[in-house]
PDB file of C-alpha atoms in Angstrom:
ATOM      1  CA  MET A1032      -0.013  -0.029  -0.008  1.00 55.00           C
ATOM      2  CA  THR A1033       1.455   3.344  -1.043  1.00 69.00           C
ATOM      3  CA  ASP A1034       1.040   6.474   1.005  1.00 85.00           C
ATOM      4  CA  THR A1035      -1.215   9.429  -0.005  1.00 87.00           C
ATOM      5  CA  ALA A1036       1.643  11.681  -1.092  1.00 88.00           C
ATOM      6  CA  THR A1037       2.957   8.987  -3.479  1.00 90.00           C
ATOM      7  CA  ASN A1038      -0.491   8.328  -4.831  1.00 87.00           C
ATOM      8  CA  LEU A1039      -0.991  12.035  -5.414  1.00 90.00           C
ATOM      9  CA  GLU A1040       2.285  12.343  -7.332  1.00 92.00           C
ATOM     10  CA  ILE A1041       1.337   9.273  -9.457  1.00 92.00           C
ATOM     11  CA  TYR A1042      -2.139  10.766 -10.001  1.00 92.00           C
ATOM     12  CA  LYS A1043      -0.583  14.044 -11.270  1.00 93.00           C
ATOM     13  CA  LEU A1044       1.645  12.108 -13.679  1.00 93.00           C
ATOM     14  CA  LEU A1045      -1.236  10.062 -14.986  1.00 93.00           C
ATOM     15  CA  VAL A1046      -3.406  13.112 -15.500  1.00 94.00           C
ATOM     16  CA  GLU A1047      -0.523  14.773 -17.422  1.00 96.00           C
ATOM     17  CA  ASP A1048      -0.040  11.585 -19.447  1.00 95.00           C
ATOM     18  CA  VAL A1049      -3.731  11.672 -20.359  1.00 94.00           C
ATOM     19  CA  ARG A1050      -3.439  15.249 -21.469  1.00 95.00           C
ATOM     20  CA  GLU A1051      -0.418  14.389 -23.653  1.00 96.00           C
ATOM     21  CA  ALA A1052      -2.181  11.405 -25.218  1.00 94.00           C
ATOM     22  CA  ARG A1053      -5.268  13.558 -26.023  1.00 94.00           C
ATOM     23  CA  ARG A1054      -3.008  16.259 -27.522  1.00 96.00           C
ATOM     24  CA  ALA A1055      -1.254  13.634 -29.650  1.00 95.00           C
ATOM     25  CA  ARG A1056      -4.625  12.234 -30.877  1.00 94.00           C
ATOM     26  CA  ARG A1057      -5.832  15.749 -31.754  1.00 94.00           C
ATOM     27  CA  GLU A1058      -2.632  16.533 -33.661  1.00 96.00           C
ATOM     28  CA  LEU A1059      -2.763  13.210 -35.521  1.00 95.00           C
ATOM     29  CA  SER A1060      -6.407  13.884 -36.478  1.00 93.00           C
ATOM     30  CA  ASN A1061      -5.421  17.342 -37.710  1.00 95.00           C
ATOM     31  CA  VAL A1062      -2.677  15.751 -39.929  1.00 96.00           C
ATOM     32  CA  PHE A1063      -5.163  13.246 -41.412  1.00 96.00           C
ATOM     33  CA  MET A1064      -7.802  15.990 -41.970  1.00 96.00           C
ATOM     34  CA  THR A1065      -5.243  18.137 -43.768  1.00 97.00           C
ATOM     35  CA  LEU A1066      -4.077  15.166 -45.840  1.00 96.00           C
ATOM     36  CA  ASN A1067      -7.652  14.331 -46.855  1.00 96.00           C
ATOM     37  CA  ILE A1068      -8.526  17.921 -47.745  1.00 96.00           C
ATOM     38  CA  ALA A1069      -5.413  18.081 -49.925  1.00 96.00           C
ATOM     39  CA  GLY A1070      -6.500  14.719 -51.410  1.00 94.00           C
ATOM     40  CA  ILE A1071      -9.950  16.073 -52.265  1.00 93.00           C
ATOM     41  CA  SER A1072      -8.175  18.971 -54.061  1.00 92.00           C
ATOM     42  CA  ALA A1073      -5.975  16.568 -55.954  1.00 91.00           C
ATOM     43  CA  LEU A1074      -8.935  14.405 -56.996  1.00 90.00           C
ATOM     44  CA  GLY A1075     -10.829  17.500 -58.070  1.00 88.00           C
ATOM     45  CA  PHE A1076      -7.871  18.578 -60.193  1.00 88.00           C
ATOM     46  CA  LEU A1077      -7.530  15.123 -61.718  1.00 85.00           C
ATOM     47  CA  ALA A1078     -11.211  15.061 -62.579  1.00 83.00           C
ATOM     48  CA  SER A1079     -11.188  18.536 -64.097  1.00 82.00           C
ATOM     49  CA  ALA A1080     -10.743  19.352 -67.768  1.00 78.00           C
ATOM     50  CA  GLU A1081      -7.261  20.839 -66.962  1.00 79.00           C
ATOM     51  CA  GLY A1082      -6.230  17.749 -65.014  1.00 72.00           C
ATOM     52  CA  LEU A1083      -4.924  14.449 -66.179  1.00 72.00           C
ATOM     53  CA  PRO A1084      -7.674  12.417 -67.748  1.00 76.00           C
ATOM     54  CA  ASN A1085      -6.191   9.182 -66.500  1.00 79.00           C
ATOM     55  CA  PRO A1086      -8.724   6.878 -64.786  1.00 80.00           C
ATOM     56  CA  VAL A1087      -5.955   4.639 -63.470  1.00 84.00           C
ATOM     57  CA  LEU A1088      -4.254   7.508 -61.689  1.00 86.00           C
ATOM     58  CA  PHE A1089      -7.600   8.759 -60.343  1.00 86.00           C
ATOM     59  CA  THR A1090      -8.432   5.228 -59.118  1.00 88.00           C
ATOM     60  CA  LEU A1091      -5.048   4.778 -57.400  1.00 91.00           C
ATOM     61  CA  CYS A1092      -5.346   8.162 -55.684  1.00 92.00           C
ATOM     62  CA  THR A1093      -8.859   7.329 -54.486  1.00 93.00           C
ATOM     63  CA  ILE A1094      -7.744   4.005 -53.143  1.00 94.00           C
ATOM     64  CA  ALA A1095      -4.744   5.580 -51.380  1.00 95.00           C
ATOM     65  CA  LEU A1096      -6.960   8.226 -49.767  1.00 96.00           C
ATOM     66  CA  ALA A1097      -9.446   5.576 -48.625  1.00 96.00           C
ATOM     67  CA  LEU A1098      -6.620   3.529 -47.099  1.00 96.00           C
ATOM     68  CA  THR A1099      -5.403   6.703 -45.365  1.00 96.00           C
ATOM     69  CA  CYS A1100      -8.842   7.057 -43.854  1.00 96.00           C
ATOM     70  CA  ALA A1101      -8.781   3.445 -42.665  1.00 96.00           C
ATOM     71  CA  ILE A1102      -5.416   4.158 -40.963  1.00 96.00           C
ATOM     72  CA  TRP A1103      -6.956   7.260 -39.454  1.00 96.00           C
ATOM     73  CA  ARG A1104      -9.920   5.328 -38.089  1.00 94.00           C
ATOM     74  CA  THR A1105      -7.511   2.665 -36.670  1.00 94.00           C
ATOM     75  CA  SER A1106      -5.452   5.371 -35.026  1.00 94.00           C
ATOM     76  CA  ASN A1107      -8.567   6.773 -33.394  1.00 91.00           C
ATOM     77  CA  SER A1108      -9.453   3.402 -32.050  1.00 91.00           C
ATOM     78  CA  TYR A1109      -5.957   2.963 -30.682  1.00 94.00           C
ATOM     79  CA  TYR A1110      -6.118   6.203 -28.790  1.00 93.00           C
ATOM     80  CA  THR A1111      -9.589   5.382 -27.484  1.00 90.00           C
ATOM     81  CA  VAL A1112      -8.256   2.074 -25.982  1.00 93.00           C
ATOM     82  CA  LEU A1113      -5.116   3.806 -24.705  1.00 94.00           C
ATOM     83  CA  LEU A1114      -7.033   6.569 -22.973  1.00 93.00           C
ATOM     84  CA  ALA A1115      -9.545   4.091 -21.491  1.00 92.00           C
ATOM     85  CA  ALA A1116      -6.605   2.188 -19.875  1.00 94.00           C
ATOM     86  CA  LYS A1117      -5.126   5.447 -18.536  1.00 94.00           C
ATOM     87  CA  TYR A1118      -8.496   6.532 -17.112  1.00 93.00           C
ATOM     88  CA  LYS A1119      -8.914   3.145 -15.491  1.00 94.00           C
ATOM     89  CA  ASN A1120      -5.574   3.707 -13.635  1.00 93.00           C
ATOM     90  CA  ILE A1121      -6.637   7.218 -12.657  1.00 94.00           C
ATOM     91  CA  TYR A1122      -9.909   6.015 -11.252  1.00 94.00           C
ATOM     92  CA  ALA A1123      -8.059   3.335  -9.216  1.00 93.00           C
ATOM     93  CA  ILE A1124      -5.848   6.032  -7.646  1.00 92.00           C
ATOM     94  CA  GLU A1125      -8.931   8.227  -7.080  1.00 92.00           C
ATOM     95  CA  ASP A1126     -10.401   5.311  -5.146  1.00 92.00           C
ATOM     96  CA  ASP A1127      -7.294   5.125  -2.991  1.00 90.00           C
ATOM     97  CA  LEU A1128      -7.271   8.908  -2.447  1.00 88.00           C
ATOM     98  CA  GLY A1129     -10.994   8.934  -1.590  1.00 90.00           C
ATOM     99  CA  VAL A1130     -11.872  11.706  -3.999  1.00 90.00           C
ATOM    100  CA  HIS A1131     -13.096  11.326  -7.601  1.00 89.00           C
ATOM    101  CA  PRO A1132     -12.891  14.661  -9.417  1.00 90.00           C
ATOM    102  CA  ILE A1133     -12.092  13.298 -12.903  1.00 89.00           C
ATOM    103  CA  ARG A1134     -14.614  10.444 -12.651  1.00 90.00           C
ATOM    104  CA  ASP A1135     -17.304  12.804 -11.347  1.00 89.00           C
ATOM    105  CA  GLU A1136     -16.640  15.295 -14.139  1.00 87.00           C
ATOM    106  CA  TRP A1137     -16.767  12.529 -16.784  1.00 84.00           C
ATOM    107  CA  GLN A1138     -19.986  11.118 -15.439  1.00 85.00           C
ATOM    108  CA  SER A1139     -21.666  14.559 -15.347  1.00 85.00           C
ATOM    109  CA  ILE A1140     -20.563  15.112 -19.009  1.00 80.00           C
ATOM    110  CA  THR A1141     -21.496  11.681 -20.356  1.00 76.00           C
ATOM    111  CA  GLY A1142     -24.704  11.234 -18.477  1.00 67.00           C
ATOM    112  CA  LYS A1143     -26.574  13.091 -21.242  1.00 62.00           C
ATOM    113  CA  ARG A1144     -24.509  11.708 -24.087  1.00 61.00           C
ATOM    114  CA  ARG A1145     -24.450   8.013 -23.185  1.00 58.00           C
ATOM    115  CA  THR A1146     -26.383   7.068 -26.402  1.00 55.00           C
ATOM    116  CA  MET A1147     -23.908   9.003 -28.542  1.00 57.00           C
ATOM    117  CA  LYS A1148     -20.898   7.059 -27.172  1.00 59.00           C
ATOM    118  CA  TRP A1149     -20.213   5.323 -30.492  1.00 58.00           C
ATOM    119  CA  TRP A1150     -20.977   8.245 -32.747  1.00 64.00           C
ATOM    120  CA  SER A1151     -18.681  11.238 -32.657  1.00 79.00           C
ATOM    121  CA  LEU A1152     -17.353  13.544 -35.242  1.00 83.00           C
ATOM    122  CA  GLU A1153     -13.867  12.285 -34.721  1.00 84.00           C
ATOM    123  CA  ARG A1154     -14.971   8.668 -35.398  1.00 85.00           C
ATOM    124  CA  ALA A1155     -17.240   9.691 -38.238  1.00 89.00           C
ATOM    125  CA  MET A1156     -14.882  11.783 -40.300  1.00 93.00           C
ATOM    126  CA  PRO A1157     -12.753   8.934 -41.789  1.00 95.00           C
ATOM    127  CA  VAL A1158     -15.950   7.034 -42.692  1.00 93.00           C
ATOM    128  CA  LEU A1159     -17.492  10.143 -44.273  1.00 93.00           C
ATOM    129  CA  PHE A1160     -14.334  10.788 -46.330  1.00 94.00           C
ATOM    130  CA  ILE A1161     -14.382   7.158 -47.594  1.00 94.00           C
ATOM    131  CA  ILE A1162     -18.019   7.483 -48.583  1.00 93.00           C
ATOM    132  CA  GLY A1163     -17.217  10.763 -50.350  1.00 91.00           C
ATOM    133  CA  TYR A1164     -14.307   9.164 -52.208  1.00 92.00           C
ATOM    134  CA  ALA A1165     -16.503   6.198 -53.229  1.00 90.00           C
ATOM    135  CA  MET A1166     -19.151   8.621 -54.571  1.00 88.00           C
ATOM    136  CA  PHE A1167     -16.584  10.710 -56.348  1.00 85.00           C
ATOM    137  CA  PHE A1168     -15.059   7.648 -57.890  1.00 84.00           C
ATOM    138  CA  ALA A1169     -18.513   6.339 -58.944  1.00 84.00           C
ATOM    139  CA  VAL A1170     -19.265   9.602 -60.661  1.00 82.00           C
ATOM    140  CA  HIS A1171     -16.001  10.260 -62.355  1.00 78.00           C
ATOM    141  CA  VAL A1172     -14.822   6.804 -63.245  1.00 73.00           C
ATOM    142  CA  GLY A1173     -17.919   4.677 -63.103  1.00 68.00           C
ATOM    143  CA  GLY A1174     -20.178   7.175 -64.848  1.00 69.00           C
ATOM    144  CA  TRP A1175     -22.823   7.192 -62.091  1.00 68.00           C
ATOM    145  CA  ASP A1176     -25.685   9.522 -63.025  1.00 73.00           C
ATOM    146  CA  VAL A1177     -26.114  11.416 -59.698  1.00 65.00           C
ATOM    147  CA  ALA A1178     -28.911  13.648 -60.987  1.00 74.00           C
ATOM    148  CA  GLY A1179     -30.905  10.620 -62.249  1.00 77.00           C
ATOM    149  CA  SER A1180     -30.412   8.768 -58.959  1.00 73.00           C
ATOM    150  CA  LEU A1181     -31.498  11.781 -56.872  1.00 77.00           C
ATOM    151  CA  ASN A1182     -34.561  12.253 -59.089  1.00 80.00           C
ATOM    152  CA  ALA A1183     -35.493   8.625 -58.656  1.00 81.00           C
ATOM    153  CA  LEU A1184     -34.998   8.931 -54.903  1.00 81.00           C
ATOM    154  CA  VAL A1185     -37.235  12.043 -54.731  1.00 84.00           C
ATOM    155  CA  ASP A1186     -39.921  10.438 -56.963  1.00 84.00           C
ATOM    156  CA  GLY A1187     -39.860   7.297 -54.770  1.00 85.00           C
ATOM    157  CA  ALA A1188     -40.243   9.357 -51.575  1.00 84.00           C
ATOM    158  CA  ALA A1189     -43.055  11.394 -53.108  1.00 84.00           C
ATOM    159  CA  GLY A1190     -44.785   8.229 -54.173  1.00 84.00           C
ATOM    160  CA  ALA A1191     -44.494   6.745 -50.730  1.00 84.00           C
ATOM    161  CA  LEU A1192     -45.879   9.942 -49.152  1.00 83.00           C
ATOM    162  CA  ARG A1193     -48.808   9.951 -51.642  1.00 85.00           C
ATOM    163  CA  SER A1194     -49.631   6.311 -50.931  1.00 87.00           C
ATOM    164  CA  ALA A1195     -49.567   7.110 -47.194  1.00 83.00           C
ATOM    165  CA  GLY A1196     -52.135   9.855 -47.825  1.00 84.00           C
ATOM    166  CA  ALA A1197     -49.891  12.869 -47.280  1.00 78.00           C
ATOM    167  CA  PRO A1198     -50.830  15.944 -49.337  1.00 78.00           C
ATOM    168  CA  ILE A1199     -48.030  16.814 -51.737  1.00 70.00           C
TER     169      ILE A1199
END
């Protein structure tokens, strides 16, 4: 059993370690966001009339950007697991100290957001970029008729509303 002063010093170190891990995750997300925004610009250039009309190059760039998003998502998951382990240690020391400031703060914040635990912007961004790349690819390489698809979707929704008796 360690004394209170030692526990308090360990607690301070763990809290600082969590702060550093969160900062590293945020910086890594900023790098991936910047890379994907630059990737969108590159795909836009490749798809333009002034760009290189090379579907193979466009396809390779799209695949590379989608893989980058998969790595981004994996990194987010790694930091989530890492921070959970760090908080578990902090909570154990809080139990030894007899006060729970970080746990109490977290519970007051997450009490209202419990259902949103698995959906956050940080987790969604890589997936949204992949969906965007897939749609961009489908339009520019696959020849997907977006306007026709959207019109069919609107017509289908309007038909469903009419059959349900809604005035349109």
